[in-house]
Amino acid sequence: MLIQTKGIPLKITNYSESSVVAQIYTEALGLQSYLINGARKPKAKIPTNMLQPLHLLELVVYNKEGGSLQRIKEAHQVPTLRSIPLDIVKSSLAMFLNEVLYKVLRHQHSDPQLFHFLENAIIWLDESSEGLANFHLIFLLKLSHYLGFRPAISNKPYFDLREGVFTSVLPGHVQVIQEPYSQILRDLLQTNFNDCNKIKLNKEDRSYLLQKIIDYYRLHTENFGELNALYILEEIFS
């Protein structure tokens, strides 16, 4: 069966001398694995540079029920990213967020609302010219809504990472965010991408909050593990 869908490549693995297996999160089918023959050849119909982090694709795919490896009939980059592949800050953000997405979407079924959020966030990042320092923090907090563990906002002073709630009583464990960081977290939860730069954070505070948000993801995502691209991001924003 042929299906037309949008897709976001999350991981490519070399397969034979010139081919790759691409794991692509699709709007219509969720995460799928596609064998792409000849992708590493100079004149490939679907080259590997089309499968880079956060690229947006229009696809026509073969979908065989129960098949572990599917195939792609047609692929086009729509829209073509203008700045993410060339800007060191944006490309570093893309690598980091791409790694997070692969970890949290490995077992994700089709979810058009989630895909629409990802598509809009990628386009915003590509088109934005300023206010990027907090983008990844806001992105992760917004993404948690679609994954089912977005924090419920309240004015209580402690955020319990295990329970995912703000509380007036300090939890009896260390997985907690306290003031003033719980207030910053609350502000980030209520901020849109267009207002990213309105929350002023120094590099230490931003790094601390990012690590806490990653801890939160780790607590609420099975086999989340470590993030290899985190050190690159910390270097960029240091």
PDB file of C-alpha atoms in Angstrom:
ATOM      1  CA  MET A   1       0.000   0.000   0.000  1.00  0.00           C
ATOM      2  CA  LEU A   2       1.276   3.476  -0.891  1.00  0.00           C
ATOM      3  CA  ILE A   3       0.815   6.209   1.731  1.00  0.00           C
ATOM      4  CA  GLN A   4       1.586   9.909   1.483  1.00  0.00           C
ATOM      5  CA  THR A   5       2.830  11.395   4.751  1.00  0.00           C
ATOM      6  CA  LYS A   6       5.140  13.951   6.290  1.00  0.00           C
ATOM      7  CA  GLY A   7       8.182  12.763   8.201  1.00  0.00           C
ATOM      8  CA  ILE A   8      11.091  13.820  10.416  1.00  0.00           C
ATOM      9  CA  PRO A   9      14.282  11.695  10.236  1.00  0.00           C
ATOM     10  CA  LEU A  10      15.599  10.800  13.697  1.00  0.00           C
ATOM     11  CA  LYS A  11      18.435   8.338  13.052  1.00  0.00           C
ATOM     12  CA  ILE A  12      20.312   6.842  10.122  1.00  0.00           C
ATOM     13  CA  THR A  13      22.402   3.675  10.253  1.00  0.00           C
ATOM     14  CA  ASN A  14      24.702   2.442   7.512  1.00  0.00           C
ATOM     15  CA  TYR A  15      23.421  -0.697   5.795  1.00  0.00           C
ATOM     16  CA  SER A  16      25.672  -2.458   3.296  1.00  0.00           C
ATOM     17  CA  GLU A  17      28.212  -0.503   1.265  1.00  0.00           C
ATOM     18  CA  SER A  18      25.990   2.292  -0.014  1.00  0.00           C
ATOM     19  CA  SER A  19      22.601   1.987   1.698  1.00  0.00           C
ATOM     20  CA  VAL A  20      21.171   3.181   5.012  1.00  0.00           C
ATOM     21  CA  VAL A  21      18.305   2.419   7.338  1.00  0.00           C
ATOM     22  CA  ALA A  22      16.511   5.617   8.316  1.00  0.00           C
ATOM     23  CA  GLN A  23      14.243   5.777  11.328  1.00  0.00           C
ATOM     24  CA  ILE A  24      11.677   8.445  10.530  1.00  0.00           C
ATOM     25  CA  TYR A  25       8.862   9.739  12.691  1.00  0.00           C
ATOM     26  CA  THR A  26       5.906  10.081  10.330  1.00  0.00           C
ATOM     27  CA  GLU A  27       2.657  11.932  10.721  1.00  0.00           C
ATOM     28  CA  ALA A  28       0.519   9.042   9.442  1.00  0.00           C
ATOM     29  CA  LEU A  29       2.346   5.963  10.748  1.00  0.00           C
ATOM     30  CA  GLY A  30       4.397   6.989  13.784  1.00  0.00           C
ATOM     31  CA  LEU A  31       8.025   5.860  13.915  1.00  0.00           C
ATOM     32  CA  GLN A  32       9.026   3.688  10.953  1.00  0.00           C
ATOM     33  CA  SER A  33      12.286   2.139   9.733  1.00  0.00           C
ATOM     34  CA  TYR A  34      13.031   2.586   6.015  1.00  0.00           C
ATOM     35  CA  LEU A  35      15.690   0.869   3.943  1.00  0.00           C
ATOM     36  CA  ILE A  36      17.058   3.395   1.444  1.00  0.00           C
ATOM     37  CA  ASN A  37      19.209   1.777  -1.215  1.00  0.00           C
ATOM     38  CA  GLY A  38      22.121   3.786  -2.608  1.00  0.00           C
ATOM     39  CA  ALA A  39      21.642   6.725  -0.204  1.00  0.00           C
ATOM     40  CA  ARG A  40      25.416   7.105   0.203  1.00  0.00           C
ATOM     41  CA  LYS A  41      26.120   7.252  -3.521  1.00  0.00           C
ATOM     42  CA  PRO A  42      27.014  10.652  -5.092  1.00  0.00           C
ATOM     43  CA  LYS A  43      23.850  10.854  -7.221  1.00  0.00           C
ATOM     44  CA  ALA A  44      21.442   9.199  -4.796  1.00  0.00           C
ATOM     45  CA  LYS A  45      17.732   9.742  -5.345  1.00  0.00           C
ATOM     46  CA  ILE A  46      17.332  10.101  -1.557  1.00  0.00           C
ATOM     47  CA  PRO A  47      20.758  11.268  -0.282  1.00  0.00           C
ATOM     48  CA  THR A  48      21.827  11.140   3.366  1.00  0.00           C
ATOM     49  CA  ASN A  49      21.979  14.947   3.600  1.00  0.00           C
ATOM     50  CA  MET A  50      18.195  14.927   3.210  1.00  0.00           C
ATOM     51  CA  LEU A  51      18.012  12.842   6.405  1.00  0.00           C
ATOM     52  CA  GLN A  52      19.854  15.231   8.729  1.00  0.00           C
ATOM     53  CA  PRO A  53      18.504  16.315  12.179  1.00  0.00           C
ATOM     54  CA  LEU A  54      15.091  18.027  12.148  1.00  0.00           C
ATOM     55  CA  HIS A  55      14.725  18.066   8.357  1.00  0.00           C
ATOM     56  CA  LEU A  56      11.086  18.033   7.262  1.00  0.00           C
ATOM     57  CA  LEU A  57      10.121  15.607   4.517  1.00  0.00           C
ATOM     58  CA  GLU A  58       7.150  14.974   2.258  1.00  0.00           C
ATOM     59  CA  LEU A  59       7.090  11.223   1.640  1.00  0.00           C
ATOM     60  CA  VAL A  60       5.357   8.615  -0.439  1.00  0.00           C
ATOM     61  CA  VAL A  61       6.060   5.293   1.276  1.00  0.00           C
ATOM     62  CA  TYR A  62       5.262   1.643   0.872  1.00  0.00           C
ATOM     63  CA  ASN A  63       3.573   0.326   3.996  1.00  0.00           C
ATOM     64  CA  LYS A  64       3.584  -3.435   4.395  1.00  0.00           C
ATOM     65  CA  GLU A  65       1.611  -4.696   7.396  1.00  0.00           C
ATOM     66  CA  GLY A  66       3.943  -6.334   9.904  1.00  0.00           C
ATOM     67  CA  GLY A  67       7.109  -5.447   8.003  1.00  0.00           C
ATOM     68  CA  SER A  68      10.090  -4.374  10.086  1.00  0.00           C
ATOM     69  CA  LEU A  69      11.786  -2.554   7.213  1.00  0.00           C
ATOM     70  CA  GLN A  70       9.692  -0.416   4.886  1.00  0.00           C
ATOM     71  CA  ARG A  71      10.678   1.419   1.707  1.00  0.00           C
ATOM     72  CA  ILE A  72      10.303   4.946   0.378  1.00  0.00           C
ATOM     73  CA  LYS A  73       9.036   5.625  -3.149  1.00  0.00           C
ATOM     74  CA  GLU A  74       9.506   9.411  -3.095  1.00  0.00           C
ATOM     75  CA  ALA A  75      10.993  11.946  -0.672  1.00  0.00           C
ATOM     76  CA  HIS A  76      11.229  15.717  -0.865  1.00  0.00           C
ATOM     77  CA  GLN A  77      12.397  18.224   1.699  1.00  0.00           C
ATOM     78  CA  VAL A  78       9.453  20.568   2.309  1.00  0.00           C
ATOM     79  CA  PRO A  79      10.142  23.235   3.344  1.00  0.00           C
ATOM     80  CA  THR A  80      13.869  23.365   2.654  1.00  0.00           C
ATOM     81  CA  LEU A  81      15.649  24.427   5.834  1.00  0.00           C
ATOM     82  CA  ARG A  82      17.596  27.626   5.260  1.00  0.00           C
ATOM     83  CA  SER A  83      19.550  28.233   8.453  1.00  0.00           C
ATOM     84  CA  ILE A  84      19.503  25.156  10.736  1.00  0.00           C
ATOM     85  CA  PRO A  85      22.108  23.232   8.669  1.00  0.00           C
ATOM     86  CA  LEU A  86      24.431  26.275   8.418  1.00  0.00           C
ATOM     87  CA  ASP A  87      24.125  28.028  11.791  1.00  0.00           C
ATOM     88  CA  ILE A  88      26.292  26.457  14.523  1.00  0.00           C
ATOM     89  CA  VAL A  89      23.864  27.335  17.332  1.00  0.00           C
ATOM     90  CA  LYS A  90      20.802  26.078  15.462  1.00  0.00           C
ATOM     91  CA  SER A  91      22.524  22.927  14.207  1.00  0.00           C
ATOM     92  CA  SER A  92      23.698  22.142  17.764  1.00  0.00           C
ATOM     93  CA  LEU A  93      20.156  22.620  19.060  1.00  0.00           C
ATOM     94  CA  ALA A  94      18.905  20.375  16.263  1.00  0.00           C
ATOM     95  CA  MET A  95      21.370  17.599  17.146  1.00  0.00           C
ATOM     96  CA  PHE A  96      20.418  17.734  20.818  1.00  0.00           C
ATOM     97  CA  LEU A  97      16.652  17.829  20.266  1.00  0.00           C
ATOM     98  CA  ASN A  98      16.915  15.141  17.589  1.00  0.00           C
ATOM     99  CA  GLU A  99      18.564  12.813  20.116  1.00  0.00           C
ATOM    100  CA  VAL A 100      15.846  13.523  22.681  1.00  0.00           C
ATOM    101  CA  LEU A 101      13.116  12.908  20.098  1.00  0.00           C
ATOM    102  CA  TYR A 102      14.596   9.564  19.101  1.00  0.00           C
ATOM    103  CA  LYS A 103      14.572   8.450  22.738  1.00  0.00           C
ATOM    104  CA  VAL A 104      10.999   9.523  23.477  1.00  0.00           C
ATOM    105  CA  LEU A 105       9.387   8.623  20.130  1.00  0.00           C
ATOM    106  CA  ARG A 106      10.831   5.107  19.766  1.00  0.00           C
ATOM    107  CA  HIS A 107       7.484   3.545  20.668  1.00  0.00           C
ATOM    108  CA  GLN A 108       5.232   6.437  19.671  1.00  0.00           C
ATOM    109  CA  HIS A 109       2.288   5.724  17.413  1.00  0.00           C
ATOM    110  CA  SER A 110       0.800   8.161  14.947  1.00  0.00           C
ATOM    111  CA  ASP A 111      -0.138  11.444  16.628  1.00  0.00           C
ATOM    112  CA  PRO A 112      -0.945  14.268  14.163  1.00  0.00           C
ATOM    113  CA  GLN A 113      -1.098  16.890  16.938  1.00  0.00           C
ATOM    114  CA  LEU A 114       2.377  15.941  18.156  1.00  0.00           C
ATOM    115  CA  PHE A 115       3.706  15.979  14.605  1.00  0.00           C
ATOM    116  CA  HIS A 116       2.139  19.400  13.985  1.00  0.00           C
ATOM    117  CA  PHE A 117       3.844  20.748  17.127  1.00  0.00           C
ATOM    118  CA  LEU A 118       7.226  19.395  16.009  1.00  0.00           C
ATOM    119  CA  GLU A 119       6.797  20.755  12.486  1.00  0.00           C
ATOM    120  CA  ASN A 120       5.903  24.248  13.721  1.00  0.00           C
ATOM    121  CA  ALA A 121       8.757  24.275  16.254  1.00  0.00           C
ATOM    122  CA  ILE A 122      11.298  23.284  13.577  1.00  0.00           C
ATOM    123  CA  ILE A 123      10.068  25.963  11.181  1.00  0.00           C
ATOM    124  CA  TRP A 124      10.170  28.556  13.971  1.00  0.00           C
ATOM    125  CA  LEU A 125      13.773  27.621  14.818  1.00  0.00           C
ATOM    126  CA  ASP A 126      14.793  27.787  11.157  1.00  0.00           C
ATOM    127  CA  GLU A 127      13.210  31.194  10.605  1.00  0.00           C
ATOM    128  CA  SER A 128      14.129  32.837  13.916  1.00  0.00           C
ATOM    129  CA  SER A 129      17.017  35.295  14.046  1.00  0.00           C
ATOM    130  CA  GLU A 130      17.255  35.832  17.825  1.00  0.00           C
ATOM    131  CA  GLY A 131      16.104  34.588  21.216  1.00  0.00           C
ATOM    132  CA  LEU A 132      17.397  31.028  20.883  1.00  0.00           C
ATOM    133  CA  ALA A 133      19.148  30.533  24.229  1.00  0.00           C
ATOM    134  CA  ASN A 134      16.009  29.219  25.969  1.00  0.00           C
ATOM    135  CA  PHE A 135      14.443  27.530  22.956  1.00  0.00           C
ATOM    136  CA  HIS A 136      15.408  23.986  23.949  1.00  0.00           C
ATOM    137  CA  LEU A 137      14.067  24.446  27.490  1.00  0.00           C
ATOM    138  CA  ILE A 138      10.682  25.632  26.241  1.00  0.00           C
ATOM    139  CA  PHE A 139      10.646  22.976  23.513  1.00  0.00           C
ATOM    140  CA  LEU A 140      11.169  20.155  26.033  1.00  0.00           C
ATOM    141  CA  LEU A 141       8.502  21.484  28.380  1.00  0.00           C
ATOM    142  CA  LYS A 142       5.983  21.837  25.561  1.00  0.00           C
ATOM    143  CA  LEU A 143       6.882  18.396  24.196  1.00  0.00           C
ATOM    144  CA  SER A 144       6.130  16.839  27.606  1.00  0.00           C
ATOM    145  CA  HIS A 145       2.465  17.773  27.098  1.00  0.00           C
ATOM    146  CA  TYR A 146       2.202  15.504  24.038  1.00  0.00           C
ATOM    147  CA  LEU A 147       4.075  12.728  25.842  1.00  0.00           C
ATOM    148  CA  GLY A 148       1.621  12.786  28.727  1.00  0.00           C
ATOM    149  CA  PHE A 149       3.670  14.194  31.598  1.00  0.00           C
ATOM    150  CA  ARG A 150       3.500  17.976  31.337  1.00  0.00           C
ATOM    151  CA  PRO A 151       3.702  19.609  34.791  1.00  0.00           C
ATOM    152  CA  ALA A 152       0.481  21.128  36.098  1.00  0.00           C
ATOM    153  CA  ILE A 153       1.200  24.784  36.858  1.00  0.00           C
ATOM    154  CA  SER A 154       0.621  26.138  40.369  1.00  0.00           C
ATOM    155  CA  ASN A 155       2.218  28.750  42.633  1.00  0.00           C
ATOM    156  CA  LYS A 156       3.572  26.261  45.160  1.00  0.00           C
ATOM    157  CA  PRO A 157       7.324  26.632  45.840  1.00  0.00           C
ATOM    158  CA  TYR A 158       8.654  23.111  45.116  1.00  0.00           C
ATOM    159  CA  PHE A 159       8.498  21.036  41.958  1.00  0.00           C
ATOM    160  CA  ASP A 160       8.580  17.291  42.587  1.00  0.00           C
ATOM    161  CA  LEU A 161      10.251  15.682  39.571  1.00  0.00           C
ATOM    162  CA  ARG A 162       9.039  12.199  40.487  1.00  0.00           C
ATOM    163  CA  GLU A 163       5.375  13.153  40.776  1.00  0.00           C
ATOM    164  CA  GLY A 164       5.415  15.918  38.166  1.00  0.00           C
ATOM    165  CA  VAL A 165       3.631  18.416  40.414  1.00  0.00           C
ATOM    166  CA  PHE A 166       4.330  21.640  42.256  1.00  0.00           C
ATOM    167  CA  THR A 167       3.909  21.174  45.987  1.00  0.00           C
ATOM    168  CA  SER A 168       3.951  23.291  49.144  1.00  0.00           C
ATOM    169  CA  VAL A 169       5.916  20.634  51.079  1.00  0.00           C
ATOM    170  CA  LEU A 170       9.553  19.792  50.348  1.00  0.00           C
ATOM    171  CA  PRO A 171       9.610  16.164  49.107  1.00  0.00           C
ATOM    172  CA  GLY A 172      11.646  13.629  51.057  1.00  0.00           C
ATOM    173  CA  HIS A 173      14.028  12.990  48.140  1.00  0.00           C
ATOM    174  CA  VAL A 174      16.520  14.985  46.083  1.00  0.00           C
ATOM    175  CA  GLN A 175      14.601  14.927  42.793  1.00  0.00           C
ATOM    176  CA  VAL A 176      13.089  18.348  43.311  1.00  0.00           C
ATOM    177  CA  ILE A 177      13.399  21.916  42.024  1.00  0.00           C
ATOM    178  CA  GLN A 178      13.274  24.637  44.656  1.00  0.00           C
ATOM    179  CA  GLU A 179      12.966  28.410  44.507  1.00  0.00           C
ATOM    180  CA  PRO A 180      14.098  30.486  42.687  1.00  0.00           C
ATOM    181  CA  TYR A 181      14.326  27.796  39.993  1.00  0.00           C
ATOM    182  CA  SER A 182      10.778  26.527  40.483  1.00  0.00           C
ATOM    183  CA  GLN A 183       9.535  30.025  39.642  1.00  0.00           C
ATOM    184  CA  ILE A 184      11.695  30.113  36.505  1.00  0.00           C
ATOM    185  CA  LEU A 185      10.321  26.695  35.542  1.00  0.00           C
ATOM    186  CA  ARG A 186       6.810  28.051  36.024  1.00  0.00           C
ATOM    187  CA  ASP A 187       7.644  31.030  33.775  1.00  0.00           C
ATOM    188  CA  LEU A 188       9.113  28.759  31.087  1.00  0.00           C
ATOM    189  CA  LEU A 189       6.000  26.588  31.129  1.00  0.00           C
ATOM    190  CA  GLN A 190       3.917  29.653  30.282  1.00  0.00           C
ATOM    191  CA  THR A 191       6.240  31.076  27.598  1.00  0.00           C
ATOM    192  CA  ASN A 192       5.865  30.754  23.822  1.00  0.00           C
ATOM    193  CA  PHE A 193       8.756  30.444  21.402  1.00  0.00           C
ATOM    194  CA  ASN A 194       8.311  34.059  20.313  1.00  0.00           C
ATOM    195  CA  ASP A 195       9.051  35.179  23.879  1.00  0.00           C
ATOM    196  CA  CYS A 196      12.068  32.913  24.437  1.00  0.00           C
ATOM    197  CA  ASN A 197      14.445  35.791  25.030  1.00  0.00           C
ATOM    198  CA  LYS A 198      12.221  37.540  27.597  1.00  0.00           C
ATOM    199  CA  ILE A 199      13.332  35.158  30.348  1.00  0.00           C
ATOM    200  CA  LYS A 200      16.871  36.215  31.252  1.00  0.00           C
ATOM    201  CA  LEU A 201      19.093  33.372  32.449  1.00  0.00           C
ATOM    202  CA  ASN A 202      22.828  33.175  32.939  1.00  0.00           C
ATOM    203  CA  LYS A 203      24.652  30.080  31.675  1.00  0.00           C
ATOM    204  CA  GLU A 204      24.775  28.417  35.112  1.00  0.00           C
ATOM    205  CA  ASP A 205      21.038  28.778  35.715  1.00  0.00           C
ATOM    206  CA  ARG A 206      20.210  27.623  32.193  1.00  0.00           C
ATOM    207  CA  SER A 207      22.483  24.595  32.540  1.00  0.00           C
ATOM    208  CA  TYR A 208      20.982  23.714  35.930  1.00  0.00           C
ATOM    209  CA  LEU A 209      17.411  23.898  34.632  1.00  0.00           C
ATOM    210  CA  LEU A 210      18.258  21.908  31.516  1.00  0.00           C
ATOM    211  CA  GLN A 211      19.758  19.149  33.629  1.00  0.00           C
ATOM    212  CA  LYS A 212      16.662  19.091  35.858  1.00  0.00           C
ATOM    213  CA  ILE A 213      14.349  18.903  32.841  1.00  0.00           C
ATOM    214  CA  ILE A 214      16.444  16.042  31.450  1.00  0.00           C
ATOM    215  CA  ASP A 215      16.183  14.325  34.854  1.00  0.00           C
ATOM    216  CA  TYR A 216      12.420  14.801  34.627  1.00  0.00           C
ATOM    217  CA  TYR A 217      12.364  13.150  31.192  1.00  0.00           C
ATOM    218  CA  ARG A 218      14.536  10.329  32.483  1.00  0.00           C
ATOM    219  CA  LEU A 219      12.096   9.669  35.341  1.00  0.00           C
ATOM    220  CA  HIS A 220       9.084   9.576  33.008  1.00  0.00           C
ATOM    221  CA  THR A 221      10.523   7.856  29.910  1.00  0.00           C
ATOM    222  CA  GLU A 222      11.483   4.194  29.906  1.00  0.00           C
ATOM    223  CA  ASN A 223      15.170   3.548  29.110  1.00  0.00           C
ATOM    224  CA  PHE A 224      15.890   7.218  28.441  1.00  0.00           C
ATOM    225  CA  GLY A 225      19.602   6.865  29.205  1.00  0.00           C
ATOM    226  CA  GLU A 226      22.289   9.464  28.553  1.00  0.00           C
ATOM    227  CA  LEU A 227      22.392  12.236  25.952  1.00  0.00           C
ATOM    228  CA  ASN A 228      25.564  12.318  23.877  1.00  0.00           C
ATOM    229  CA  ALA A 229      24.805  15.718  22.326  1.00  0.00           C
ATOM    230  CA  LEU A 230      24.373  17.474  25.681  1.00  0.00           C
ATOM    231  CA  TYR A 231      28.039  18.428  25.997  1.00  0.00           C
ATOM    232  CA  ILE A 232      27.934  20.112  22.561  1.00  0.00           C
ATOM    233  CA  LEU A 233      24.996  22.239  23.641  1.00  0.00           C
ATOM    234  CA  GLU A 234      26.720  23.204  26.886  1.00  0.00           C
ATOM    235  CA  GLU A 235      29.777  24.288  24.917  1.00  0.00           C
ATOM    236  CA  ILE A 236      27.693  26.425  22.574  1.00  0.00           C
ATOM    237  CA  PHE A 237      25.869  28.264  25.392  1.00  0.00           C
ATOM    238  CA  SER A 238      28.849  28.498  27.790  1.00  0.00           C
TER     239      SER A 238
END
